[in-house]
CSV table of C-alpha atoms and ligand atoms in Angstrom, one decimal:
chain,number,residue,atom,x,y,z
Q,52,UNK,CA,-10.3,-34.3,-13.7
Q,53,UNK,CA,-8.5,-35.2,-16.9
Q,54,UNK,CA,-9.1,-31.4,-18.4
Q,55,UNK,CA,-7.4,-29.2,-15.8
Q,56,UNK,CA,-4.3,-27.2,-16.7
Q,57,UNK,CA,-1.0,-28.6,-15.9
Q,58,UNK,CA,0.0,-25.0,-15.1
Q,59,UNK,CA,-2.5,-24.4,-12.3
Q,60,UNK,CA,-2.1,-27.8,-10.6
Q,61,UNK,CA,0.5,-26.7,-8.1
Q,62,UNK,CA,0.1,-23.3,-6.6
Q,63,UNK,CA,2.8,-21.3,-5.2
Q,64,UNK,CA,1.4,-18.2,-4.9
Q,65,UNK,CA,-1.7,-18.8,-3.8
Q,66,UNK,CA,-3.1,-21.0,-0.5
Q,67,UNK,CA,-5.0,-23.7,-1.5
Q,68,UNK,CA,-9.1,-23.5,-1.4
Q,69,UNK,CA,-10.3,-26.5,-2.9
Q,70,UNK,CA,-10.0,-29.4,0.0
Q,71,UNK,CA,-8.8,-32.1,-3.3
Q,72,UNK,CA,-6.0,-30.1,-3.6
Q,73,UNK,CA,-5.4,-29.7,0.3
Q,74,UNK,CA,-3.3,-32.4,2.3
Q,75,UNK,CA,-3.1,-33.6,5.3
Q,76,UNK,CA,-3.1,-31.5,8.5
Q,77,UNK,CA,-5.7,-33.8,10.0
Q,78,UNK,CA,-4.1,-32.5,13.8
Q,79,UNK,CA,-4.9,-28.4,13.3
Q,80,UNK,CA,-8.3,-29.6,11.4
Q,81,UNK,CA,-9.9,-31.4,14.6
Q,82,UNK,CA,-8.3,-29.0,16.8
Q,83,UNK,CA,-10.4,-26.2,14.7
Q,84,UNK,CA,-13.4,-28.3,14.7
Q,85,UNK,CA,-13.0,-28.5,18.2
Q,86,UNK,CA,-12.4,-24.7,18.6
Q,87,UNK,CA,-16.0,-24.1,16.8
Q,88,UNK,CA,-17.5,-26.1,18.9
Q,89,UNK,CA,-16.3,-24.8,22.2
Q,90,UNK,CA,-18.7,-22.1,23.7
Q,91,UNK,CA,-16.6,-19.3,23.9
Q,92,UNK,CA,-13.8,-19.9,22.4
Q,93,UNK,CA,-12.0,-17.5,19.8
Q,94,UNK,CA,-9.6,-18.6,17.4
Q,95,UNK,CA,-5.9,-18.0,16.6
Q,96,UNK,CA,-3.9,-20.0,13.6
Q,97,UNK,CA,-0.3,-18.7,13.9
Q,98,UNK,CA,3.1,-19.9,12.7
Q,99,UNK,CA,5.7,-19.7,10.3
Q,100,UNK,CA,5.8,-17.9,6.9
Q,101,UNK,CA,5.0,-20.2,4.3
Q,102,UNK,CA,3.9,-22.9,6.2
Q,103,UNK,CA,-0.1,-23.1,5.3
Q,104,UNK,CA,-2.3,-20.8,7.7
Q,105,UNK,CA,-4.2,-19.5,4.9
Q,106,UNK,CA,-5.3,-22.5,3.4
Q,107,UNK,CA,-5.9,-23.6,6.8
Q,108,UNK,CA,-7.8,-20.8,7.5
Q,109,UNK,CA,-9.7,-21.6,4.1
Q,110,UNK,CA,-10.7,-25.0,4.7
Q,111,UNK,CA,-12.0,-23.1,8.5
Q,112,UNK,CA,-14.0,-21.0,6.8
Q,113,UNK,CA,-15.5,-24.5,4.8
Q,114,UNK,CA,-15.7,-26.7,7.9
Q,115,UNK,CA,-18.2,-23.7,9.5
Q,116,UNK,CA,-20.6,-24.5,7.2
Q,117,UNK,CA,-20.4,-28.0,7.7
Q,118,UNK,CA,-18.8,-28.6,4.2
Q,119,UNK,CA,-19.6,-32.5,3.6
Q,120,UNK,CA,-16.2,-33.4,1.7
Q,121,UNK,CA,-13.9,-31.9,4.2
Q,122,UNK,CA,-16.4,-33.0,7.4
Q,123,UNK,CA,-15.5,-36.7,5.6
Q,124,UNK,CA,-11.5,-35.7,6.5
Q,125,UNK,CA,-12.2,-35.5,10.3
Q,126,UNK,CA,-11.4,-38.4,12.3
Q,127,UNK,CA,-14.0,-37.5,14.2
Q,128,UNK,CA,-16.7,-35.4,12.8
Q,129,UNK,CA,-18.5,-32.4,15.0
Q,130,UNK,CA,-21.0,-33.6,17.5
Q,131,UNK,CA,-23.3,-31.5,15.8
Q,132,UNK,CA,-23.8,-29.5,12.3
Q,133,UNK,CA,-21.8,-26.6,12.6
Q,134,UNK,CA,-23.6,-23.9,10.9
Q,135,UNK,CA,-22.0,-19.9,10.9
Q,136,UNK,CA,-21.9,-17.3,8.7
Q,137,UNK,CA,-18.0,-17.0,8.0
Q,138,UNK,CA,-17.0,-13.6,6.4
Q,139,UNK,CA,-12.5,-13.6,5.3
Q,140,UNK,CA,-10.7,-10.4,4.9
Q,141,UNK,CA,-6.8,-10.8,4.3
Q,142,UNK,CA,-5.0,-7.8,6.1
Q,143,UNK,CA,-2.6,-5.4,3.9
Q,144,UNK,CA,-0.2,-2.4,5.2
Q,145,UNK,CA,-2.8,-0.2,5.0
Q,146,UNK,CA,-4.8,-1.6,7.8
Q,147,UNK,CA,-2.5,0.5,10.3
Q,148,UNK,CA,-4.8,-0.4,13.1
Q,149,UNK,CA,-8.3,-2.1,14.1
Q,150,UNK,CA,-10.5,1.3,13.2
Q,151,UNK,CA,-9.1,0.6,10.2
Q,152,UNK,CA,-9.9,-3.0,10.5
Q,153,UNK,CA,-13.5,-2.6,11.3
Q,154,UNK,CA,-14.1,-0.3,8.7
Q,155,UNK,CA,-12.8,-2.1,5.6
Q,156,UNK,CA,-14.7,-5.5,7.7
Q,157,UNK,CA,-17.7,-3.5,7.0
Q,158,UNK,CA,-16.7,-2.7,3.7
Q,159,UNK,CA,-14.8,-5.6,1.5
Q,160,UNK,CA,-17.2,-7.9,0.0
Q,161,UNK,CA,-15.7,-10.5,1.3
Q,162,UNK,CA,-16.3,-10.0,4.4
Q,163,UNK,CA,-19.3,-8.0,6.4
Q,164,UNK,CA,-20.5,-5.8,2.9
Q,165,UNK,CA,-22.8,-8.2,1.5
Q,166,UNK,CA,-24.6,-8.0,5.4
Q,167,UNK,CA,-24.7,-4.8,6.1
Q,168,UNK,CA,-27.6,-2.5,4.8
Q,169,UNK,CA,-25.2,0.8,4.9
Q,170,UNK,CA,-22.0,2.1,3.4
Q,171,UNK,CA,-19.4,3.7,5.7
Q,172,UNK,CA,-17.2,6.1,4.8
Q,173,UNK,CA,-14.2,7.1,6.7
Q,174,UNK,CA,-14.2,10.9,8.0
Q,175,UNK,CA,-11.2,12.0,8.9
Q,176,UNK,CA,-10.9,14.2,11.7
Q,177,UNK,CA,-8.5,16.9,11.1
Q,178,UNK,CA,-6.6,18.7,13.7
Q,179,UNK,CA,-6.8,16.2,16.7
Q,180,UNK,CA,-4.1,14.0,16.7
Q,181,UNK,CA,-4.4,10.4,17.8
Q,182,UNK,CA,-8.5,11.2,17.7
Q,183,UNK,CA,-10.6,8.5,16.8
Q,184,UNK,CA,-12.2,9.2,13.2
Q,185,UNK,CA,-15.9,8.8,13.1
Q,186,UNK,CA,-17.7,6.9,10.2
Q,187,UNK,CA,-20.5,8.5,7.8
Q,188,UNK,CA,-22.8,5.8,7.7
Q,189,UNK,CA,-25.0,5.9,4.6
Q,190,UNK,CA,-28.0,3.9,5.0
Q,191,UNK,CA,-28.7,1.9,1.7
Q,192,UNK,CA,-32.5,1.9,0.3
Q,193,UNK,CA,-33.9,-1.5,-0.6
Q,194,UNK,CA,-31.1,-3.7,-2.4
Q,195,UNK,CA,-33.6,-5.5,-5.0
Q,196,UNK,CA,-33.8,-2.5,-7.4
Q,197,UNK,CA,-30.3,-2.5,-8.7
Q,198,UNK,CA,-29.7,1.2,-8.5
Q,199,UNK,CA,-28.3,1.7,-4.7
Q,200,UNK,CA,-30.2,4.8,-3.8
Q,201,UNK,CA,-28.5,6.5,-0.5
Q,202,UNK,CA,-31.1,7.7,1.8
Q,203,UNK,CA,-31.0,11.5,2.3
Q,204,UNK,CA,-30.0,11.0,6.1
Q,205,UNK,CA,-26.5,10.7,7.2
Q,206,UNK,CA,-25.7,9.2,10.2
Q,207,UNK,CA,-22.2,10.5,12.0
Q,208,UNK,CA,-21.1,7.5,14.6
Q,209,UNK,CA,-18.2,6.3,15.7
Q,210,UNK,CA,-16.3,3.2,13.9
Q,211,UNK,CA,-16.5,0.5,17.2
Q,212,UNK,CA,-20.4,1.2,17.8
Q,213,UNK,CA,-20.8,1.1,14.3
Q,214,UNK,CA,-19.2,-2.3,13.7
Q,215,UNK,CA,-20.4,-3.8,17.4
Q,216,UNK,CA,-24.0,-2.8,16.2
Q,217,UNK,CA,-23.7,-4.5,12.7
Q,218,UNK,CA,-22.3,-7.6,14.3
Q,219,UNK,CA,-25.2,-8.1,16.4
Q,220,UNK,CA,-27.2,-7.0,13.6
Q,221,UNK,CA,-26.0,-10.1,11.7
Q,222,UNK,CA,-26.2,-12.6,14.5
Q,223,UNK,CA,-29.6,-11.5,15.3
Q,224,UNK,CA,-30.8,-12.1,11.7
Q,225,UNK,CA,-30.7,-15.3,12.8
Q,226,UNK,CA,-29.4,-17.2,9.4
Q,227,UNK,CA,-26.7,-19.4,11.1
Q,228,UNK,CA,-27.1,-20.9,14.3
Q,229,UNK,CA,-23.8,-20.3,15.7
Q,230,UNK,CA,-23.4,-16.5,14.4
Q,231,UNK,CA,-21.2,-15.0,12.8
Q,232,UNK,CA,-17.4,-16.3,12.0
Q,233,UNK,CA,-14.5,-13.5,11.3
Q,234,UNK,CA,-11.3,-14.5,9.6
Q,235,UNK,CA,-8.8,-12.2,9.4
Q,236,UNK,CA,-5.4,-13.4,7.4
Q,237,UNK,CA,-2.6,-11.9,8.1
Q,238,UNK,CA,-3.2,-9.8,10.9
Q,239,UNK,CA,0.3,-9.5,12.2
Q,240,UNK,CA,0.0,-6.9,9.2
Q,241,UNK,CA,-1.8,-4.4,11.3
Q,242,UNK,CA,1.1,-2.5,13.2
Q,243,UNK,CA,-1.4,-1.2,16.3
Q,244,UNK,CA,-3.5,-4.0,17.5
Q,245,UNK,CA,-4.8,-2.2,20.1
Q,246,UNK,CA,-8.6,-2.8,21.2
Q,247,UNK,CA,-9.1,-6.0,19.4
Q,248,UNK,CA,-9.3,-7.8,22.9
Q,249,UNK,CA,-12.1,-5.9,23.4
Q,250,UNK,CA,-13.7,-6.1,21.0
Q,251,UNK,CA,-13.1,-10.4,21.3
Q,252,UNK,CA,-14.8,-9.6,25.1
Q,253,UNK,CA,-17.6,-7.6,23.7
Q,254,UNK,CA,-18.5,-9.7,20.8
Q,255,UNK,CA,-17.4,-13.1,22.2
Q,256,UNK,CA,-20.4,-13.8,24.3
Q,257,UNK,CA,-22.8,-12.4,21.5
Q,258,UNK,CA,-22.3,-14.9,18.8
Q,259,UNK,CA,-19.1,-13.6,17.1
Q,260,UNK,CA,-16.2,-15.4,16.6
Q,261,UNK,CA,-12.5,-14.0,15.5
Q,262,UNK,CA,-9.9,-16.0,14.0
Q,263,UNK,CA,-7.3,-14.6,13.8
Q,264,UNK,CA,-4.6,-15.5,11.3
Q,265,UNK,CA,-1.0,-14.5,11.4
Q,266,UNK,CA,3.0,-15.2,11.3
Q,267,UNK,CA,3.8,-15.5,14.7
Q,268,UNK,CA,5.7,-17.6,16.7
Q,269,UNK,CA,3.5,-17.6,20.0
Q,270,UNK,CA,-0.2,-16.6,20.6
Q,271,UNK,CA,1.3,-13.3,22.9
Q,272,UNK,CA,3.1,-12.5,19.8
Q,273,UNK,CA,0.0,-12.1,17.9
Q,274,UNK,CA,-2.5,-11.1,20.1
Q,275,UNK,CA,-1.8,-7.7,22.2
Q,276,UNK,CA,-3.7,-7.6,25.3
Q,277,UNK,CA,-3.0,-11.5,25.2
Q,278,UNK,CA,-3.5,-11.4,28.6
Q,279,UNK,CA,-7.4,-10.6,29.1
Q,280,UNK,CA,-8.6,-12.6,26.5
Q,281,UNK,CA,-6.2,-15.5,27.6
Q,282,UNK,CA,-9.1,-17.8,28.6
Q,283,UNK,CA,-11.2,-17.2,25.4
Q,284,UNK,CA,-8.1,-18.2,23.5
Q,285,UNK,CA,-7.2,-20.9,25.1
Q,286,UNK,CA,-9.3,-24.0,23.9
Q,287,UNK,CA,-8.9,-22.2,19.8
Q,288,UNK,CA,-5.3,-21.5,19.9
Q,289,UNK,CA,-3.7,-23.7,16.6
Q,290,UNK,CA,-0.2,-23.6,16.1
Q,291,UNK,CA,0.4,-24.0,12.1
Q,292,UNK,CA,3.6,-26.1,12.5
Q,293,UNK,CA,5.6,-27.3,9.3
Q,294,UNK,CA,4.4,-29.8,7.2
Q,295,UNK,CA,5.6,-33.5,8.1
Q,296,UNK,CA,7.3,-35.7,5.1
Q,297,UNK,CA,4.1,-37.8,4.3
Q,298,UNK,CA,1.8,-34.7,4.2
Q,299,UNK,CA,4.2,-33.0,2.1
Q,300,UNK,CA,3.9,-36.6,-0.2
Q,301,UNK,CA,0.3,-36.1,-0.2
Q,302,UNK,CA,0.5,-33.2,-1.9
Q,303,UNK,CA,2.3,-35.3,-5.0
Q,304,UNK,CA,-0.6,-37.8,-4.9
Q,305,UNK,CA,-2.9,-35.1,-4.8
Q,306,UNK,CA,-1.4,-33.4,-8.1
Q,307,UNK,CA,-0.9,-37.0,-9.7
Q,308,UNK,CA,-4.6,-37.4,-9.0
Q,309,UNK,CA,-5.5,-33.9,-10.5
Q,310,UNK,CA,-3.3,-34.6,-14.0
Q,311,UNK,CA,-5.4,-37.8,-14.7
Q,312,UNK,CA,-2.2,-39.7,-13.4
Q,313,UNK,CA,-0.7,-39.2,-16.4
Q,314,UNK,CA,2.4,-37.8,-14.6
Q,315,UNK,CA,4.7,-39.7,-12.1
Q,316,UNK,CA,6.7,-38.0,-9.3
Q,317,UNK,CA,9.7,-41.1,-9.1
Q,318,UNK,CA,10.2,-41.5,-5.3
Q,319,UNK,CA,13.6,-40.0,-5.6
Q,320,UNK,CA,12.4,-37.1,-6.7
Q,321,UNK,CA,9.4,-36.7,-4.3
Q,322,UNK,CA,12.0,-37.6,-1.2
Q,323,UNK,CA,14.3,-34.6,-2.6
Q,324,UNK,CA,11.8,-32.3,-3.1
Q,325,UNK,CA,10.5,-33.0,0.1
Q,326,UNK,CA,14.1,-33.1,2.0
Q,327,UNK,CA,14.5,-29.2,0.5
Q,328,UNK,CA,11.2,-28.3,1.5
Q,329,UNK,CA,12.1,-28.8,5.1
Q,330,UNK,CA,8.0,-28.4,6.1
Q,331,UNK,CA,7.2,-25.4,3.6
Q,332,UNK,CA,4.3,-26.6,1.2
Q,333,UNK,CA,5.6,-23.5,-0.7
Q,334,UNK,CA,8.7,-25.4,-2.3
Q,335,UNK,CA,7.0,-28.0,-3.2
Q,336,UNK,CA,4.5,-26.6,-5.4
Q,337,UNK,CA,7.4,-24.3,-6.5
Q,338,UNK,CA,9.8,-27.1,-7.7
Q,339,UNK,CA,6.5,-29.4,-8.7
Q,340,UNK,CA,5.0,-27.1,-10.9
Q,341,UNK,CA,8.6,-26.5,-13.0
Q,342,UNK,CA,9.5,-30.1,-12.7
Q,343,UNK,CA,5.9,-30.9,-14.5
Q,344,UNK,CA,6.2,-28.2,-17.0
Q,345,UNK,CA,9.8,-29.2,-17.7
Q,346,UNK,CA,8.5,-33.0,-18.3
Q,347,UNK,CA,5.9,-31.4,-20.4
Q,348,UNK,CA,8.2,-29.6,-22.2
Q,349,UNK,CA,11.0,-32.6,-23.1
Q,350,UNK,CA,8.1,-34.8,-23.2
Q,351,UNK,CA,8.1,-37.4,-20.5
Q,352,UNK,CA,5.7,-38.2,-18.3
Q,353,UNK,CA,7.6,-39.5,-15.0
Q,354,UNK,CA,9.7,-37.3,-13.2
Q,355,UNK,CA,13.0,-37.9,-12.2
Q,356,UNK,CA,15.3,-36.8,-9.6
Q,357,UNK,CA,17.3,-35.2,-11.9
Q,358,UNK,CA,14.7,-33.5,-13.8
Q,359,UNK,CA,13.5,-32.1,-10.7
Q,360,UNK,CA,17.4,-30.7,-10.0
Q,361,UNK,CA,17.0,-28.8,-13.0
Q,362,UNK,CA,13.6,-27.4,-12.3
Q,363,UNK,CA,15.2,-25.8,-9.3
Q,364,UNK,CA,18.3,-24.4,-11.4
Q,365,UNK,CA,15.8,-22.4,-14.0
Q,366,UNK,CA,13.5,-21.3,-11.1
Q,367,UNK,CA,17.1,-19.9,-9.7
Q,368,UNK,CA,17.9,-18.4,-13.1
Q,369,UNK,CA,14.6,-17.4,-14.7
Q,370,UNK,CA,13.4,-15.4,-10.9
Q,371,UNK,CA,10.5,-17.9,-10.5
Q,372,UNK,CA,11.0,-17.4,-6.4
Q,373,UNK,CA,11.1,-13.4,-7.1
Q,374,UNK,CA,11.2,-12.7,-3.2
Q,375,UNK,CA,13.7,-15.0,-2.3
Q,376,UNK,CA,15.7,-14.9,-5.6
Q,377,UNK,CA,16.2,-10.9,-4.8
Q,378,UNK,CA,17.1,-11.3,-1.1
Q,379,UNK,CA,19.9,-14.5,-2.3
Q,380,UNK,CA,21.1,-11.7,-4.8
Q,381,UNK,CA,21.4,-9.0,-1.8
Q,382,UNK,CA,23.1,-11.1,0.8
Q,383,UNK,CA,25.9,-12.4,-1.2
Q,384,UNK,CA,26.4,-8.9,-3.6
Q,385,UNK,CA,29.2,-9.8,-5.6
Q,386,UNK,CA,31.4,-11.6,-2.9
Q,387,UNK,CA,31.6,-16.2,-3.0
Q,388,UNK,CA,33.0,-16.0,0.7
Q,389,UNK,CA,30.0,-14.3,1.8
Q,390,UNK,CA,27.4,-17.0,-0.5
Q,391,UNK,CA,29.4,-20.0,1.1
Q,392,UNK,CA,28.9,-18.4,4.7
Q,393,UNK,CA,25.0,-18.0,3.5
Q,394,UNK,CA,24.6,-21.1,2.4
Q,395,UNK,CA,26.9,-22.9,5.5
Q,396,UNK,CA,24.2,-21.4,7.7
Q,397,UNK,CA,21.1,-22.2,6.2
Q,398,UNK,CA,22.1,-25.7,5.4
Q,399,UNK,CA,22.0,-25.8,9.4
Q,400,UNK,CA,18.5,-27.6,10.4
Q,401,UNK,CA,18.2,-26.2,13.9
Q,402,UNK,CA,16.1,-22.8,13.8
Q,403,UNK,CA,18.8,-21.4,16.5
Q,404,UNK,CA,22.2,-21.7,14.5
Q,405,UNK,CA,25.4,-21.8,17.9
Q,406,UNK,CA,27.9,-20.1,15.6
Q,407,UNK,CA,31.3,-21.1,17.6
Q,408,UNK,CA,32.3,-24.3,15.7
Q,409,UNK,CA,30.5,-23.5,12.8
Q,410,UNK,CA,33.1,-20.2,12.2
Q,411,UNK,CA,35.7,-22.7,12.7
Q,412,UNK,CA,34.7,-25.2,10.3
Q,413,UNK,CA,33.7,-22.1,7.7
Q,414,UNK,CA,37.2,-20.5,8.1
Q,415,UNK,CA,39.2,-24.2,8.0
Q,416,UNK,CA,37.2,-24.6,4.4
Q,417,UNK,CA,37.8,-21.1,3.6
Q,418,UNK,CA,41.0,-21.1,4.5
Q,419,UNK,CA,40.2,-17.9,6.8
Q,420,UNK,CA,40.3,-16.6,10.2
Q,421,UNK,CA,37.3,-17.2,12.4
Q,422,UNK,CA,37.2,-13.3,13.0
Q,423,UNK,CA,36.3,-13.0,9.2
Q,424,UNK,CA,33.8,-15.4,9.4
Q,425,UNK,CA,32.2,-13.0,11.7
Q,426,UNK,CA,32.5,-10.1,10.0
Q,427,UNK,CA,30.9,-11.8,6.6
Q,428,UNK,CA,28.1,-12.9,9.5
Q,429,UNK,CA,28.3,-9.3,10.8
Q,430,UNK,CA,27.4,-8.6,7.0
Q,431,UNK,CA,24.1,-11.1,7.0
Q,432,UNK,CA,22.6,-9.4,9.8
Q,433,UNK,CA,22.4,-5.6,8.0
Q,434,UNK,CA,20.2,-3.9,6.4
Q,435,UNK,CA,22.6,-3.6,3.2
Q,436,UNK,CA,22.4,-7.2,3.0
Q,437,UNK,CA,18.8,-7.8,3.5
Q,438,UNK,CA,19.0,-8.7,7.2
Q,439,UNK,CA,18.5,-12.1,7.0
Q,440,UNK,CA,19.9,-13.1,9.8
Q,441,UNK,CA,19.2,-12.3,13.5
Q,442,UNK,CA,21.3,-12.2,16.7
Q,443,UNK,CA,19.0,-14.3,18.8
Q,444,UNK,CA,21.5,-14.1,21.8
Q,445,UNK,CA,25.4,-13.7,22.5
Q,446,UNK,CA,26.7,-16.5,20.0
Q,447,UNK,CA,23.7,-17.5,18.1
Q,448,UNK,CA,21.9,-16.5,14.8
Q,449,UNK,CA,18.6,-17.2,13.6
Q,450,UNK,CA,17.5,-17.2,9.8
Q,451,UNK,CA,14.6,-14.1,9.6
Q,452,UNK,CA,12.4,-16.1,7.1
Q,453,UNK,CA,12.8,-19.7,7.3
Q,454,UNK,CA,11.2,-20.1,3.5
Q,455,UNK,CA,14.1,-17.9,2.7
Q,456,UNK,CA,16.7,-20.0,4.4
Q,457,UNK,CA,15.1,-23.3,2.8
Q,458,UNK,CA,15.6,-21.8,-0.8
Q,459,UNK,CA,19.4,-20.2,0.4
Q,460,UNK,CA,20.4,-24.1,1.0
Q,461,UNK,CA,18.7,-25.7,-2.2
Q,462,UNK,CA,19.2,-23.2,-4.7
Q,463,UNK,CA,22.7,-23.6,-6.5
Q,464,UNK,CA,26.0,-21.3,-6.3
Q,465,UNK,CA,25.6,-17.8,-7.8
Q,466,UNK,CA,28.9,-17.4,-7.7
Q,467,UNK,CA,32.6,-18.7,-7.8
Q,468,UNK,CA,35.6,-19.2,-6.1
Q,469,UNK,CA,37.7,-16.2,-6.6
Q,470,UNK,CA,34.4,-14.0,-7.1
Q,471,UNK,CA,35.1,-10.6,-4.3
Q,472,UNK,CA,33.5,-7.7,-4.1
Q,473,UNK,CA,35.9,-4.3,-4.2
Q,474,UNK,CA,37.1,-3.9,-0.5
W,731,LIG,N1,-2.3,-28.6,2.9
W,731,LIG,C1,-2.0,-27.6,1.8
W,731,LIG,N2,-1.5,-29.0,1.0
W,731,LIG,C2,-1.4,-28.4,0.2
W,731,LIG,N3,-0.6,-27.4,-0.4
W,731,LIG,C3,-0.7,-26.5,0.8
W,731,LIG,C4,-1.0,-26.7,2.0
W,731,LIG,N4,-1.0,-25.5,2.7
W,731,LIG,C5,-0.5,-24.7,2.4
W,731,LIG,N5,0.1,-24.6,1.1
W,731,LIG,C6,0.7,-24.7,-0.5
W,731,LIG,O1,1.5,-23.7,0.0
W,731,LIG,C7,2.1,-22.7,0.3
W,731,LIG,C8,2.4,-21.8,1.5
W,731,LIG,O2,0.7,-21.4,1.6
W,731,LIG,P1,-0.1,-20.6,2.3
W,731,LIG,O3,-1.6,-21.0,3.1
W,731,LIG,O4,-0.2,-19.3,1.4
W,731,LIG,O5,0.7,-20.5,3.8
W,731,LIG,P2,0.9,-19.0,4.9
W,731,LIG,O6,-0.4,-18.1,4.8
W,731,LIG,O7,1.1,-19.8,5.8
W,731,LIG,O8,2.6,-18.2,3.9
W,731,LIG,C9,1.0,-22.2,-1.0
W,731,LIG,O9,1.1,-22.4,-2.6
W,731,LIG,C10,-0.5,-23.4,-0.5
W,731,LIG,O10,-0.9,-23.8,-1.9
W,732,LIG,MG1,-1.0,-16.4,4.5
């Protein structure tokens, strides 16, 4: 490929769908392949924000349909040809519980909508608090004519039975030997997840495999009522860890090759970017993209470490990482002291950060009391300053979001010594 748009060689704003852009993850792909072949297994892909869960979920869909390019990556190809119907839904905050999830799965075009011969419409049951809403099932006429004719007869039913029978119908239709694979991304955004476990238990034995994808540190975090489906999840739980340095390095190899090797990232630039990325492919894409564009603008074909550093400053200045930048500004406010403290915490590579020694060190550097340092740390844990730190136990703090932590460590200083907010 030589005529690719350089702007989209790196995609910090989007998961990787194309296998040619997908780096590393051999172990995770193998685990997913095993899970898809294990009878009765349900899948959970969990890990921190921004580590690459959605990208893996996209590859899972390909694996489930025996995609040749993906299979070629596996050290051990599947023992049988995988043949699922994969459907995909990314949750948003409007999906508050499992009933709404089922409704969305039935009506979303990337999910089950193309497979069900009817349309479901939510029918609010007014008055009764906490009652199940029922749905109106509108049977669709023959799809051959483009006009979708609604049959006169409308049926009212509860969403659970409509959903389970729709899934059964897809499985029974026999379009795929291994049945249906329902990938639900950003599952953690659903506030009330009660009822999912029971769906897994009902539909699992009938050829429906669920893949729940979301931010969590344990499977139990993601799947409420986990105990009742522990057996089904045992073979299918995949922890998506931060990417290894060699895997992050592969992102550059793939990018260079997409660019027809017209641009190269010099080894020092690669290792600096990998260092600040701390396992988050997001930063390789973000800094990679802006470095590349900067190289093109300045007429060079070699991206040096210096150029990558300039690109990072530019990212901060232009707000190219708006979520992290806004959080950064909220956290530091107008206080240089708080900015130093934020950065000192962010520089620590361990997840849980012990405060005692760090307070003394910072206090010494800034010429303030340890007690004063702890006041600022308190700020960083409060709503007003974005709640970027979380107290995990006595004398221990942790960043609420590791993507932000890496950003706070790498971003150049915003304020100068002496900058202080009004008391
Ligand atoms: N295996 C991979 N190879 C290359 N880039 C990746 C890979 N996994 C993730 N990315 C990139 O990293 C960023 C975050 O990935 P994403 O899958 O959206 O993470 P998550 O769903 O865990 O938040 C995206 O820019 C994506 O393009
Ligand atoms: Mg995601």
